Coordinates of C-alpha atoms in Angstrom, one line a residue:
Chain A
D104 CA -9.2 12.2 -15.8
A105 CA -10.6 11.0 -12.5
G106 CA -8.2 8.0 -12.1
I107 CA -9.4 6.0 -9.2
T108 CA -12.0 7.2 -6.8
Q109 CA -13.5 5.9 -3.6
S110 CA -16.8 6.7 -1.8
P111 CA -17.7 7.6 0.8
R112 CA -14.5 9.2 2.1
Y113 CA -15.7 8.9 5.7
K114 CA -18.3 6.6 7.2
I115 CA -19.5 6.0 10.7
T116 CA -21.7 2.9 11.3
E117 CA -22.8 0.7 14.1
T118 CA -21.9 -2.9 14.9
G119 CA -23.9 -5.4 12.9
R120 CA -24.8 -3.0 10.1
Q121 CA -24.0 -3.8 6.5
V122 CA -21.6 -1.3 4.8
T123 CA -20.5 -1.1 1.2
L124 CA -17.4 0.9 0.2
M125 CA -17.2 1.8 -3.5
C126 CA -14.2 2.0 -5.8
H127 CA -14.2 3.2 -9.4
Q128 CA -11.3 3.4 -11.8
T129 CA -11.2 5.0 -15.3
W130 CA -8.0 3.4 -16.6
S131 CA -9.5 0.0 -17.6
H132 CA -6.9 -1.7 -15.4
S133 CA -7.5 -5.4 -15.2
Y134 CA -6.5 -5.7 -11.5
M135 CA -8.1 -4.1 -8.6
F136 CA -7.3 -4.5 -4.9
W137 CA -8.7 -3.7 -1.5
Y138 CA -6.4 -3.0 1.4
R139 CA -6.9 -2.0 5.0
Q140 CA -4.4 0.2 6.8
D141 CA -4.0 0.0 10.6
L142 CA -1.3 1.4 12.8
G143 CA 1.5 -1.0 13.1
H144 CA 0.3 -3.3 10.4
G145 CA 1.0 -1.3 7.2
L146 CA -1.2 -2.3 4.3
R147 CA -2.9 -5.6 4.4
L148 CA -4.6 -7.1 1.3
I149 CA -8.3 -8.0 1.8
Y150 CA -9.3 -9.1 -1.7
Y151 CA -8.2 -8.6 -5.2
S152 CA -9.7 -9.1 -8.7
A153 CA -7.9 -10.0 -11.9
A154 CA -10.8 -9.2 -14.1
A155 CA -14.6 -8.8 -14.1
D156 CA -16.1 -11.8 -12.3
I157 CA -12.8 -13.0 -11.0
T158 CA -11.9 -12.4 -7.4
D159 CA -9.7 -14.0 -4.8
K160 CA -8.8 -13.7 -1.2
G161 CA -5.9 -11.8 0.2
E162 CA -4.4 -11.9 3.7
V163 CA -7.4 -10.8 5.7
P164 CA -10.6 -11.6 3.9
D165 CA -12.8 -12.7 6.8
G166 CA -15.9 -10.5 7.3
Y167 CA -15.7 -9.0 3.8
V168 CA -17.3 -9.7 0.5
V169 CA -16.4 -8.3 -2.9
S170 CA -17.9 -8.4 -6.4
R171 CA -16.7 -7.2 -9.8
S172 CA -19.5 -7.2 -12.4
K173 CA -17.8 -4.4 -14.4
T174 CA -14.1 -3.8 -14.9
E175 CA -14.3 -0.3 -13.6
N176 CA -16.0 -1.0 -10.2
F177 CA -14.9 -3.1 -7.3
P178 CA -17.2 -2.6 -4.3
L179 CA -16.2 -4.0 -0.8
T180 CA -19.0 -5.0 1.5
L181 CA -18.9 -5.6 5.2
E182 CA -21.8 -7.8 5.8
S183 CA -22.0 -7.3 9.5
A184 CA -19.6 -4.7 10.7
T185 CA -17.5 -5.2 13.8
R186 CA -15.4 -2.7 15.8
S187 CA -12.3 -4.5 14.7
Q188 CA -13.1 -3.4 11.1
T189 CA -12.6 0.2 12.1
S190 CA -9.8 1.2 9.7
V191 CA -8.8 3.1 6.6
Y192 CA -9.6 1.3 3.5
F193 CA -7.7 1.8 0.2
C194 CA -8.6 0.6 -3.2
A195 CA -5.9 0.2 -5.8
S196 CA -5.7 -0.7 -9.5
S197 CA -3.0 -2.0 -11.7
E198 CA -2.3 -3.2 -15.2
S199 CA -0.9 -6.5 -13.8
M200 CA -0.7 -8.4 -10.5
V201 CA 2.8 -7.1 -9.8
G202 CA 2.8 -3.8 -11.6
T203 CA 2.6 -0.3 -10.2
Q204 CA -0.5 0.0 -8.0
Y205 CA -2.4 3.3 -8.2
F206 CA -4.3 4.0 -4.9
G207 CA -7.5 5.8 -4.4
P208 CA -7.8 8.5 -1.7
G209 CA -9.1 6.0 0.9
T210 CA -12.2 5.6 3.1
R211 CA -12.0 6.1 6.8
L212 CA -14.5 3.7 8.4
T213 CA -15.5 3.9 12.1
V214 CA -17.6 1.1 13.5
L215 CA -19.2 2.0 16.9
Chain B
G200 CA 4.0 -17.1 4.3
Q201 CA 6.3 -14.6 2.9
Q202 CA 7.0 -11.6 5.1
V203 CA 8.7 -8.3 4.4
M204 CA 10.1 -6.6 7.5
Q205 CA 10.8 -2.9 7.4
I206 CA 12.9 -1.0 9.8
P207 CA 12.9 1.4 11.6
Q208 CA 9.2 1.9 12.2
Y209 CA 9.7 5.6 13.1
Q210 CA 12.5 8.0 12.5
H211 CA 12.8 11.6 13.6
V212 CA 15.5 13.7 11.9
Q213 CA 16.6 17.3 11.8
E214 CA 16.1 18.9 8.5
G215 CA 19.3 18.5 6.4
E216 CA 20.2 15.1 8.0
D217 CA 20.1 11.9 6.0
F218 CA 17.6 9.1 6.4
T219 CA 17.6 5.5 5.5
T220 CA 14.8 2.8 5.7
Y221 CA 15.5 -0.9 5.2
C222 CA 13.3 -3.7 3.8
N223 CA 14.3 -7.3 4.6
S224 CA 13.0 -10.7 3.5
S225 CA 14.0 -14.2 4.5
T226 CA 13.2 -15.3 0.9
T227 CA 14.5 -14.2 -2.4
L228 CA 12.4 -11.5 -4.0
S229 CA 11.5 -11.1 -7.7
N230 CA 11.2 -7.4 -7.5
I231 CA 10.6 -4.6 -5.0
Q232 CA 8.6 -1.5 -5.1
W233 CA 8.7 1.6 -3.0
Y234 CA 5.8 3.9 -2.1
K235 CA 5.4 7.1 -0.2
Q236 CA 2.3 8.1 1.7
R237 CA 2.0 11.7 2.9
P238 CA 0.1 12.3 6.2
G239 CA -3.6 11.9 5.5
G240 CA -2.9 10.8 1.9
H241 CA -2.7 7.6 0.0
P242 CA 0.4 5.6 -1.1
V243 CA 2.0 6.8 -4.2
F244 CA 4.4 4.7 -6.3
L245 CA 8.0 5.9 -6.3
I246 CA 10.1 3.2 -8.0
Q247 CA 10.5 -0.5 -8.8
L248 CA 13.8 -2.5 -8.6
V249 CA 14.2 -5.8 -10.4
K250 CA 17.9 -6.6 -10.8
S251 CA 20.3 -7.9 -8.3
G252 CA 22.4 -5.1 -6.9
E253 CA 20.4 -2.5 -8.8
V254 CA 20.7 1.2 -7.7
K255 CA 18.4 3.9 -8.9
K256 CA 18.3 7.6 -8.0
Q257 CA 15.5 10.2 -8.0
K258 CA 17.0 13.5 -7.0
R259 CA 17.9 13.1 -3.3
L260 CA 16.5 9.6 -3.1
T261 CA 18.6 6.5 -3.7
F262 CA 17.1 3.1 -3.9
Q263 CA 19.1 -0.1 -3.7
F264 CA 18.3 -3.8 -4.2
G265 CA 20.6 -6.2 -2.5
E266 CA 22.9 -8.6 -4.3
A267 CA 21.0 -11.6 -2.9
K268 CA 17.7 -9.9 -3.7
K269 CA 16.6 -10.3 -0.1
N270 CA 16.8 -6.7 1.0
S271 CA 16.4 -3.2 -0.2
S272 CA 17.0 0.3 1.1
L273 CA 15.8 3.8 0.5
H274 CA 18.2 6.6 1.4
I275 CA 17.3 10.3 1.4
T276 CA 20.1 12.8 1.4
A277 CA 19.7 16.1 3.2
T278 CA 16.1 15.6 4.2
Q279 CA 13.5 18.4 3.7
T280 CA 10.2 19.0 5.4
T281 CA 8.5 17.8 2.2
D282 CA 10.0 14.3 2.8
V283 CA 7.7 13.8 5.8
G284 CA 5.5 10.7 5.4
T285 CA 5.5 7.0 5.5
Y286 CA 7.6 5.0 3.2
F287 CA 6.5 1.5 2.2
C288 CA 8.4 -1.3 0.4
A289 CA 6.3 -3.9 -1.4
A290 CA 7.8 -7.1 -2.7
L291 CA 6.9 -10.1 -4.8
G292 CA 8.5 -13.3 -3.6
S293 CA 10.2 -15.5 -6.2
S294 CA 8.2 -18.4 -4.8
N295 CA 5.4 -16.3 -6.1
T296 CA 2.0 -16.3 -4.4
G297 CA 1.5 -13.7 -7.1
K298 CA 0.7 -10.9 -4.6
L299 CA 2.7 -7.9 -3.6
I300 CA 3.4 -8.0 0.1
F301 CA 3.8 -4.6 1.8
G302 CA 6.2 -3.9 4.6
Q303 CA 4.8 -2.1 7.7
G304 CA 6.3 1.2 6.6
T305 CA 8.7 3.7 8.1
T306 CA 7.3 7.0 9.2
L307 CA 9.6 9.9 8.8
Q308 CA 9.3 13.1 10.7
V309 CA 11.5 16.1 9.8
K310 CA 12.1 18.9 12.3
P311 CA 12.7 22.2 10.6

């Protein structure tokens, strides 16, 4: 049982490049979330999705795009990466908006 | 918007000492969750509190939800090196934006 996986685990890119971070869950959870984690800021919600084809903004959505064509996948795209988007990105899934969240292992992204 | 403040940001203790982290909100909370993140790892759900004044225990960990449902605490008795990590609270406000808001986390270091 893979649970929730993220790829890649590490990524280095350059300013202005497009980057897509992948998230896949095997539990058929309705809800999926993207967070970024930066020192001193804890976990900040970027986007979330309540079901396939339903997404909504979180606290820090600017510069990010999401899609959810299938329940199990929730990719996060940085359309034109900036240095301020250097961070650790966590994907999570849950049966409900306020239920227990199950986090993936994270993707460490560095934008040069 | 709703904010959840967590203190302290860092705590260094000698192995065997007790440790407490506090989570405070200016607004009434519907529920509160606690997560632990080991160094280099991802957040893992510990517990959820829902009722006013609720107290729950997990071995050496004691979780409390305040009577006014505006604050919560996590207390660890006789810390061990395995307790090292960052502890996050996450809360849903009763005014309900529908999203869990994470505190900034308390990072615990335990000296053997």
